[in-house]
PDB file of C-alpha atoms in Angstrom:
ATOM      1  CA  MET A 138     258.987  15.790 128.939  1.00 46.00           C
ATOM      2  CA  LYS A 139     255.740  16.543 126.976  1.00 46.00           C
ATOM      3  CA  ARG A 140     257.093  14.185 124.473  1.00 50.00           C
ATOM      4  CA  ALA A 141     257.480  11.511 127.139  1.00 48.00           C
ATOM      5  CA  GLY A 142     254.077  12.673 128.553  1.00 48.00           C
ATOM      6  CA  ALA A 143     252.549  12.341 125.307  1.00 49.00           C
ATOM      7  CA  THR A 144     253.951   9.208 124.666  1.00 48.00           C
ATOM      8  CA  LEU A 145     252.627   7.581 128.067  1.00 45.00           C
ATOM      9  CA  PRO A 146     248.735   7.898 127.209  1.00 53.00           C
ATOM     10  CA  ARG A 147     249.431   6.289 123.502  1.00 54.00           C
ATOM     11  CA  SER A 148     250.935   3.431 125.143  1.00 51.00           C
ATOM     12  CA  LEU A 149     248.145   2.957 127.325  1.00 44.00           C
ATOM     13  CA  VAL A 150     245.759   3.035 124.479  1.00 43.00           C
ATOM     14  CA  VAL A 151     247.994   0.340 122.536  1.00 44.00           C
ATOM     15  CA  LEU A 152     247.826  -1.551 125.676  1.00 45.00           C
ATOM     16  CA  GLY A 153     244.562  -1.254 126.123  1.00 45.00           C
ATOM     17  CA  ALA A 154     243.375  -1.998 122.649  1.00 44.00           C
ATOM     18  CA  GLY A 155     245.747  -5.424 122.933  1.00 44.00           C
ATOM     19  CA  PHE A 156     243.621  -6.234 126.081  1.00 43.00           C
ATOM     20  CA  LEU A 157     240.870  -6.043 124.237  1.00 41.00           C
ATOM     21  CA  LEU A 158     241.465  -7.740 121.279  1.00 41.00           C
ATOM     22  CA  LEU A 159     242.894 -10.824 123.246  1.00 41.00           C
ATOM     23  CA  ALA A 160     239.469 -10.738 125.464  1.00 37.00           C
ATOM     24  CA  SER A 161     237.158 -10.495 122.318  1.00 39.00           C
ATOM     25  CA  ILE A 162     239.197 -13.719 120.933  1.00 38.00           C
ATOM     26  CA  ALA A 163     238.686 -15.503 124.361  1.00 35.00           C
ATOM     27  CA  TRP A 164     235.354 -14.844 124.518  1.00 37.00           C
ATOM     28  CA  SER A 165     234.941 -15.611 121.018  1.00 39.00           C
ATOM     29  CA  ALA A 166     236.443 -19.227 121.630  1.00 40.00           C
ATOM     30  CA  ASP A 167     234.424 -19.843 124.523  1.00 46.00           C
ATOM     31  CA  ASP A 168     231.451 -19.160 122.174  1.00 50.00           C
ATOM     32  CA  LYS A 169     232.145 -21.518 119.776  1.00 53.00           C
ATOM     33  CA  ASP A 170     232.768 -24.177 122.503  1.00 58.00           C
ATOM     34  CA  SER A 171     229.364 -23.344 123.802  1.00 74.00           C
ATOM     35  CA  ASP A 172     227.721 -23.684 120.356  1.00 86.00           C
ATOM     36  CA  VAL A 173     229.317 -27.114 119.758  1.00 88.00           C
ATOM     37  CA  ASP A 174     228.038 -28.366 123.330  1.00 89.00           C
ATOM     38  CA  LYS A 175     225.103 -27.203 122.835  1.00 91.00           C
ATOM     39  CA  ARG A 176     224.909 -29.120 119.618  1.00 91.00           C
ATOM     40  CA  VAL A 177     225.756 -31.989 120.915  1.00 93.00           C
ATOM     41  CA  ASP A 178     222.968 -31.586 123.749  1.00 94.00           C
ATOM     42  CA  ALA A 179     220.564 -31.137 120.933  1.00 94.00           C
ATOM     43  CA  ALA A 180     222.022 -34.472 118.855  1.00 95.00           C
ATOM     44  CA  ALA A 181     221.242 -36.465 122.209  1.00 95.00           C
ATOM     45  CA  LYS A 182     217.763 -34.920 122.553  1.00 94.00           C
ATOM     46  CA  VAL A 183     216.649 -35.255 119.116  1.00 93.00           C
ATOM     47  CA  LEU A 184     217.634 -39.040 119.171  1.00 94.00           C
ATOM     48  CA  THR A 185     215.733 -39.535 122.817  1.00 93.00           C
ATOM     49  CA  GLU A 186     212.695 -38.245 121.445  1.00 90.00           C
ATOM     50  CA  ILE A 187     212.333 -39.783 118.137  1.00 89.00           C
ATOM     51  CA  MET A 188     212.982 -42.893 120.011  1.00 91.00           C
ATOM     52  CA  GLY A 189     210.644 -42.010 122.427  1.00 87.00           C
ATOM     53  CA  VAL A 190     207.695 -42.412 120.390  1.00 83.00           C
ATOM     54  CA  PRO A 191     207.488 -46.181 119.480  1.00 80.00           C
ATOM     55  CA  ASP A 192     204.918 -46.284 116.610  1.00 82.00           C
ATOM     56  CA  LYS A 193     207.096 -43.209 114.839  1.00 81.00           C
ATOM     57  CA  ALA A 194     210.523 -44.185 115.855  1.00 87.00           C
ATOM     58  CA  ILE A 195     213.539 -46.077 114.294  1.00 91.00           C
ATOM     59  CA  PRO A 196     212.822 -49.907 114.197  1.00 89.00           C
ATOM     60  CA  ASP A 197     214.844 -51.681 117.382  1.00 88.00           C
ATOM     61  CA  LYS A 198     216.565 -54.090 114.687  1.00 87.00           C
ATOM     62  CA  VAL A 199     217.729 -51.145 112.567  1.00 90.00           C
ATOM     63  CA  MET A 200     219.392 -49.523 115.753  1.00 92.00           C
ATOM     64  CA  ARG A 201     220.631 -52.586 116.822  1.00 90.00           C
ATOM     65  CA  ASP A 202     222.745 -53.666 113.773  1.00 90.00           C
ATOM     66  CA  ALA A 203     223.845 -50.021 113.025  1.00 92.00           C
ATOM     67  CA  LYS A 204     227.168 -49.869 112.573  1.00 93.00           C
ATOM     68  CA  CYS A 205     227.382 -45.512 112.648  1.00 94.00           C
ATOM     69  CA  ILE A 206     224.786 -43.426 113.540  1.00 96.00           C
ATOM     70  CA  ALA A 207     224.880 -39.660 112.617  1.00 95.00           C
ATOM     71  CA  VAL A 208     222.069 -37.117 114.469  1.00 96.00           C
ATOM     72  CA  VAL A 209     222.037 -33.312 112.556  1.00 93.00           C
ATOM     73  CA  PRO A 210     219.584 -30.941 114.980  1.00 92.00           C
ATOM     74  CA  SER A 211     218.183 -28.054 113.071  1.00 79.00           C
ATOM     75  CA  MET A 212     219.331 -28.316 109.433  1.00 77.00           C
ATOM     76  CA  VAL A 213     218.299 -25.536 107.629  1.00 70.00           C
ATOM     77  CA  LYS A 214     217.580 -24.433 103.804  1.00 61.00           C
ATOM     78  CA  ILE A 215     220.062 -21.827 102.688  1.00 55.00           C
ATOM     79  CA  ALA A 216     218.580 -20.611  99.552  1.00 50.00           C
ATOM     80  CA  VAL A 217     214.790 -20.167  98.035  1.00 47.00           C
ATOM     81  CA  GLY A 218     213.686 -22.510  95.478  1.00 48.00           C
ATOM     82  CA  PHE A 219     215.721 -25.126  94.450  1.00 49.00           C
ATOM     83  CA  GLY A 220     218.528 -24.019  96.602  1.00 52.00           C
ATOM     84  CA  GLY A 221     220.440 -26.185  99.178  1.00 59.00           C
ATOM     85  CA  SER A 222     220.228 -26.991 102.750  1.00 68.00           C
ATOM     86  CA  HIS A 223     222.977 -27.075 105.401  1.00 76.00           C
ATOM     87  CA  GLY A 224     223.297 -28.550 109.000  1.00 87.00           C
ATOM     88  CA  LYS A 225     225.696 -29.656 111.327  1.00 92.00           C
ATOM     89  CA  GLY A 226     225.593 -32.663 113.570  1.00 94.00           C
ATOM     90  CA  PHE A 227     227.693 -35.781 114.819  1.00 96.00           C
ATOM     91  CA  ALA A 228     228.398 -39.225 113.777  1.00 95.00           C
ATOM     92  CA  THR A 229     229.647 -41.773 115.857  1.00 96.00           C
ATOM     93  CA  CYS A 230     230.733 -45.759 114.735  1.00 95.00           C
ATOM     94  CA  ARG A 231     230.971 -48.903 116.445  1.00 94.00           C
ATOM     95  CA  THR A 232     234.706 -49.783 117.234  1.00 92.00           C
ATOM     96  CA  GLU A 233     236.282 -53.388 117.164  1.00 85.00           C
ATOM     97  CA  ASN A 234     235.528 -53.765 121.171  1.00 83.00           C
ATOM     98  CA  SER A 235     231.609 -53.152 120.098  1.00 80.00           C
ATOM     99  CA  ASN A 236     231.461 -49.684 122.110  1.00 90.00           C
ATOM    100  CA  TRP A 237     230.634 -46.244 120.144  1.00 96.00           C
ATOM    101  CA  SER A 238     233.228 -43.943 118.840  1.00 96.00           C
ATOM    102  CA  ALA A 239     234.194 -40.216 120.375  1.00 96.00           C
ATOM    103  CA  PRO A 240     231.510 -38.442 118.232  1.00 96.00           C
ATOM    104  CA  ALA A 241     233.084 -36.838 115.060  1.00 96.00           C
ATOM    105  CA  PRO A 242     231.399 -33.101 113.780  1.00 95.00           C
ATOM    106  CA  ILE A 243     229.945 -33.554 110.131  1.00 94.00           C
ATOM    107  CA  THR A 244     228.441 -31.147 107.847  1.00 92.00           C
ATOM    108  CA  ILE A 245     225.677 -32.296 105.434  1.00 89.00           C
ATOM    109  CA  THR A 246     224.715 -30.150 102.550  1.00 84.00           C
ATOM    110  CA  GLY A 247     222.693 -30.710  99.527  1.00 74.00           C
ATOM    111  CA  GLY A 248     220.171 -29.445  97.205  1.00 54.00           C
ATOM    112  CA  SER A 249     217.271 -31.212  95.630  1.00 51.00           C
ATOM    113  CA  PHE A 250     215.670 -32.304  98.622  1.00 50.00           C
ATOM    114  CA  GLY A 251     215.441 -28.837 100.041  1.00 45.00           C
ATOM    115  CA  LEU A 252     211.844 -28.364  98.664  1.00 44.00           C
ATOM    116  CA  GLN A 253     210.815 -31.642 100.575  1.00 48.00           C
ATOM    117  CA  LEU A 254     211.709 -30.224 103.770  1.00 47.00           C
ATOM    118  CA  GLY A 255     209.204 -27.407 103.619  1.00 51.00           C
ATOM    119  CA  GLY A 256     211.521 -24.598 104.114  1.00 55.00           C
ATOM    120  CA  GLN A 257     212.144 -25.133 108.021  1.00 66.00           C
ATOM    121  CA  ALA A 258     214.503 -26.432 110.072  1.00 75.00           C
ATOM    122  CA  VAL A 259     214.288 -30.257 110.297  1.00 83.00           C
ATOM    123  CA  ASP A 260     216.193 -32.984 112.386  1.00 89.00           C
ATOM    124  CA  LEU A 261     218.031 -35.572 110.396  1.00 89.00           C
ATOM    125  CA  VAL A 262     219.188 -39.098 111.428  1.00 93.00           C
ATOM    126  CA  MET A 263     221.423 -41.155 109.387  1.00 92.00           C
ATOM    127  CA  VAL A 264     221.819 -44.909 110.166  1.00 93.00           C
ATOM    128  CA  VAL A 265     224.509 -46.903 108.414  1.00 92.00           C
ATOM    129  CA  THR A 266     223.824 -50.001 108.217  1.00 89.00           C
ATOM    130  CA  ASN A 267     226.688 -52.049 106.913  1.00 88.00           C
ATOM    131  CA  ASP A 268     230.720 -52.186 106.799  1.00 88.00           C
ATOM    132  CA  GLN A 269     230.841 -50.551 103.254  1.00 87.00           C
ATOM    133  CA  GLY A 270     228.835 -47.699 103.841  1.00 87.00           C
ATOM    134  CA  MET A 271     230.931 -47.353 107.332  1.00 89.00           C
ATOM    135  CA  GLN A 272     234.204 -46.874 104.772  1.00 88.00           C
ATOM    136  CA  HIS A 273     232.218 -44.430 103.313  1.00 85.00           C
ATOM    137  CA  LEU A 274     231.963 -42.651 106.235  1.00 85.00           C
ATOM    138  CA  LEU A 275     235.155 -42.697 107.377  1.00 85.00           C
ATOM    139  CA  ALA A 276     236.552 -41.563 104.172  1.00 85.00           C
ATOM    140  CA  SER A 277     235.391 -38.039 105.728  1.00 76.00           C
ATOM    141  CA  LYS A 278     233.829 -37.004 102.617  1.00 81.00           C
ATOM    142  CA  PHE A 279     230.801 -38.783 100.380  1.00 78.00           C
ATOM    143  CA  LYS A 280     227.988 -38.362  98.417  1.00 82.00           C
ATOM    144  CA  LEU A 281     224.625 -40.025  99.427  1.00 83.00           C
ATOM    145  CA  GLY A 282     223.087 -41.873  96.228  1.00 77.00           C
ATOM    146  CA  ALA A 283     226.489 -41.279  94.604  1.00 78.00           C
ATOM    147  CA  ASP A 284     229.481 -42.838  96.963  1.00 80.00           C
ATOM    148  CA  ALA A 285     227.050 -44.563  99.491  1.00 82.00           C
ATOM    149  CA  SER A 286     223.674 -45.795  98.326  1.00 84.00           C
ATOM    150  CA  ALA A 287     220.821 -44.223 100.545  1.00 83.00           C
ATOM    151  CA  ALA A 288     217.038 -44.910 101.373  1.00 83.00           C
ATOM    152  CA  ALA A 289     214.281 -43.463 103.497  1.00 83.00           C
ATOM    153  CA  GLY A 290     214.494 -45.494 106.540  1.00 84.00           C
ATOM    154  CA  PRO A 291     211.594 -47.783 107.879  1.00 84.00           C
ATOM    155  CA  VAL A 292     209.350 -46.181 110.834  1.00 85.00           C
ATOM    156  CA  GLY A 293     208.014 -47.992 113.723  1.00 83.00           C
ATOM    157  CA  ARG A 294     210.163 -49.545 116.944  1.00 72.00           C
ATOM    158  CA  ASP A 295     208.540 -52.686 116.458  1.00 70.00           C
ATOM    159  CA  THR A 296     208.723 -53.042 112.359  1.00 65.00           C
ATOM    160  CA  GLY A 297     209.694 -56.835 111.519  1.00 58.00           C
ATOM    161  CA  ALA A 298     212.914 -58.203 110.997  1.00 47.00           C
ATOM    162  CA  ASP A 299     212.017 -59.504 107.607  1.00 49.00           C
ATOM    163  CA  THR A 300     212.100 -56.119 106.265  1.00 53.00           C
ATOM    164  CA  ASP A 301     214.914 -55.699 103.345  1.00 61.00           C
ATOM    165  CA  TRP A 302     216.029 -52.471 104.299  1.00 56.00           C
ATOM    166  CA  LYS A 303     220.089 -54.039 104.965  1.00 54.00           C
ATOM    167  CA  MET A 304     219.973 -54.791 101.193  1.00 58.00           C
ATOM    168  CA  ARG A 305     218.367 -52.138  99.742  1.00 72.00           C
ATOM    169  CA  ALA A 306     220.844 -49.358 101.368  1.00 84.00           C
ATOM    170  CA  GLU A 307     224.164 -48.752 103.117  1.00 89.00           C
ATOM    171  CA  VAL A 308     222.201 -45.250 104.935  1.00 90.00           C
ATOM    172  CA  LEU A 309     218.861 -45.134 106.313  1.00 90.00           C
ATOM    173  CA  THR A 310     217.842 -41.553 106.482  1.00 87.00           C
ATOM    174  CA  TYR A 311     214.885 -40.041 108.625  1.00 88.00           C
ATOM    175  CA  SER A 312     213.572 -36.611 109.070  1.00 84.00           C
ATOM    176  CA  ARG A 313     211.674 -34.851 111.814  1.00 84.00           C
ATOM    177  CA  ALA A 314     209.924 -31.581 111.081  1.00 78.00           C
ATOM    178  CA  ARG A 315     206.466 -30.031 112.627  1.00 69.00           C
ATOM    179  CA  GLY A 316     206.377 -33.225 115.187  1.00 70.00           C
ATOM    180  CA  ILE A 317     206.426 -35.797 112.122  1.00 76.00           C
ATOM    181  CA  PHE A 318     209.326 -37.971 111.749  1.00 78.00           C
ATOM    182  CA  ALA A 319     209.876 -40.024 108.820  1.00 78.00           C
ATOM    183  CA  GLY A 320     212.085 -41.384 106.302  1.00 78.00           C
ATOM    184  CA  ILE A 321     213.298 -38.926 103.942  1.00 78.00           C
ATOM    185  CA  ASP A 322     215.309 -38.936 100.477  1.00 77.00           C
ATOM    186  CA  LEU A 323     218.471 -37.717 100.806  1.00 80.00           C
ATOM    187  CA  ASN A 324     220.428 -38.832  97.838  1.00 79.00           C
ATOM    188  CA  GLY A 325     222.317 -35.943  96.495  1.00 81.00           C
ATOM    189  CA  ALA A 326     223.475 -34.445 100.065  1.00 84.00           C
ATOM    190  CA  SER A 327     227.033 -34.347 100.689  1.00 88.00           C
ATOM    191  CA  ILE A 328     228.561 -35.233 103.796  1.00 90.00           C
ATOM    192  CA  THR A 329     231.958 -34.313 105.220  1.00 91.00           C
ATOM    193  CA  GLN A 330     233.905 -33.860 108.568  1.00 93.00           C
ATOM    194  CA  ASP A 331     233.870 -30.468 109.925  1.00 94.00           C
ATOM    195  CA  LYS A 332     237.196 -29.770 110.407  1.00 93.00           C
ATOM    196  CA  ASP A 333     236.792 -26.534 112.316  1.00 93.00           C
ATOM    197  CA  GLU A 334     234.366 -28.096 114.953  1.00 94.00           C
ATOM    198  CA  THR A 335     236.775 -31.084 115.184  1.00 95.00           C
ATOM    199  CA  ARG A 336     239.455 -28.404 116.500  1.00 95.00           C
ATOM    200  CA  ILE A 337     237.125 -26.823 118.968  1.00 94.00           C
ATOM    201  CA  LEU A 338     235.780 -29.789 120.659  1.00 94.00           C
ATOM    202  CA  TYR A 339     238.991 -31.870 120.686  1.00 95.00           C
ATOM    203  CA  GLY A 340     241.371 -29.054 120.749  1.00 94.00           C
ATOM    204  CA  HIS A 341     243.221 -30.075 117.856  1.00 94.00           C
ATOM    205  CA  PHE A 342     242.460 -31.628 114.324  1.00 95.00           C
ATOM    206  CA  ALA A 343     241.776 -35.480 114.229  1.00 95.00           C
ATOM    207  CA  PRO A 344     241.130 -37.462 111.195  1.00 94.00           C
ATOM    208  CA  PHE A 345     237.468 -38.568 110.728  1.00 92.00           C
ATOM    209  CA  SER A 346     239.007 -42.148 110.629  1.00 92.00           C
ATOM    210  CA  ASP A 347     241.073 -41.767 114.074  1.00 95.00           C
ATOM    211  CA  ILE A 348     237.837 -40.413 115.872  1.00 96.00           C
ATOM    212  CA  LEU A 349     235.328 -42.893 114.519  1.00 94.00           C
ATOM    213  CA  SER A 350     237.795 -45.879 114.831  1.00 93.00           C
ATOM    214  CA  GLY A 351     237.960 -45.153 118.482  1.00 94.00           C
ATOM    215  CA  LYS A 352     241.521 -43.553 118.586  1.00 94.00           C
ATOM    216  CA  VAL A 353     240.379 -40.382 120.172  1.00 95.00           C
ATOM    217  CA  HIS A 354     238.914 -40.168 123.459  1.00 94.00           C
ATOM    218  CA  ALA A 355     235.402 -38.852 123.854  1.00 94.00           C
ATOM    219  CA  LYS A 356     235.378 -35.713 125.994  1.00 92.00           C
ATOM    220  CA  GLU A 357     232.814 -35.502 128.936  1.00 92.00           C
ATOM    221  CA  SER A 358     230.689 -32.988 127.138  1.00 91.00           C
ATOM    222  CA  SER A 359     229.562 -35.644 124.563  1.00 94.00           C
ATOM    223  CA  GLU A 360     228.587 -38.117 127.304  1.00 94.00           C
ATOM    224  CA  PRO A 361     224.820 -37.032 126.654  1.00 94.00           C
ATOM    225  CA  PHE A 362     224.718 -38.112 123.067  1.00 96.00           C
ATOM    226  CA  LEU A 363     226.753 -41.094 123.381  1.00 95.00           C
ATOM    227  CA  ALA A 364     224.950 -42.241 126.344  1.00 95.00           C
ATOM    228  CA  ALA A 365     221.421 -42.145 124.005  1.00 95.00           C
ATOM    229  CA  VAL A 366     223.293 -43.729 121.002  1.00 96.00           C
ATOM    230  CA  ARG A 367     224.507 -46.402 123.826  1.00 94.00           C
ATOM    231  CA  LYS A 368     221.007 -46.849 125.230  1.00 93.00           C
ATOM    232  CA  TYR A 369     218.996 -46.993 121.931  1.00 93.00           C
ATOM    233  CA  SER A 370     221.280 -49.217 119.848  1.00 91.00           C
ATOM    234  CA  GLY A 371     221.826 -52.199 122.384  1.00 81.00           C
ATOM    235  CA  GLN A 372     218.340 -52.733 123.445  1.00 47.00           C
ATOM    236  CA  ALA A 373     217.149 -55.646 124.773  1.00 32.00           C
ATOM    237  CA  LYS A 374     214.718 -57.973 122.076  1.00 39.00           C
ATOM    238  CA  GLU A 375     211.893 -57.498 124.344  1.00 36.00           C
ATOM    239  CA  HIS A 376     210.086 -54.159 124.071  1.00 39.00           C
ATOM    240  CA  GLY A 377     209.191 -53.892 127.852  1.00 38.00           C
ATOM    241  CA  GLU A 378     213.026 -54.400 128.582  1.00 37.00           C
ATOM    242  CA  LEU A 379     214.483 -50.836 127.200  1.00 40.00           C
ATOM    243  CA  LYS A 380     213.389 -48.711 130.058  1.00 41.00           C
ATOM    244  CA  THR A 381     216.387 -47.916 132.375  1.00 38.00           C
ATOM    245  CA  THR A 382     215.739 -49.398 135.995  1.00 33.00           C
ATOM    246  CA  PRO A 383     217.425 -47.836 139.169  1.00 35.00           C
ATOM    247  CA  GLY A 384     220.974 -49.191 139.584  1.00 36.00           C
ATOM    248  CA  SER A 385     221.185 -50.160 135.827  1.00 35.00           C
ATOM    249  CA  THR A 386     224.774 -49.375 133.973  1.00 37.00           C
ATOM    250  CA  ASP A 387     225.382 -48.358 130.527  1.00 39.00           C
ATOM    251  CA  ALA A 388     226.941 -51.856 130.003  1.00 35.00           C
ATOM    252  CA  SER A 389     223.522 -53.510 130.207  1.00 35.00           C
ATOM    253  CA  ASN A 390     221.994 -51.048 127.541  1.00 38.00           C
ATOM    254  CA  ARG A 391     224.897 -52.615 125.013  1.00 35.00           C
TER     255      ARG A 391
END
């Protein structure tokens, strides 16, 4: 009887420890889900705030002709001196039916431009300008300046359509720090699919090409980001028509 009595408390301890372990795993998963959702919202906010300042925003023509758009909120330096920089964000591409794909989680890591960022968190926006650049992005791993040509993008919503930005680069790059938004040289930065966050966002792994070509359905939590992309990539040519009017739909902004 004593042996049975001693065994019971031990069983309860083991059972309790098991419950705690399962609970901690569940909480960890919830935290990761929350982090991804917050990052999607942050990406939407970054794009909306940037495009809300006409004289410092990405030109309307660049946005209208974009093949893909990627936003990385709060990229940070990960070392001192010539150390690298690291950030997570989302990319979306135009599909065959002219809609925008579900967002694909990306990671960007670079080194040479770290000092230009002033050692603080910055927001990055990258605009893929042509089909060749889009194919590099679909490959799920490429290096700016090596695999795909990149250049600091022009700034100003009303920048003329006669600029040579489309001939100079497959990817136009921008940064925002301390409220200042400008084109930035990101040559040397590597962009890869964030496989872990892809699994968290969609519940399973999906290849970059499947997500960005429209084969994967977007989650409801991604709608703020996609709504911002649709709005600013499909704006009317006349600046005065860009504001959303009561009763308007996303389709009118495409």
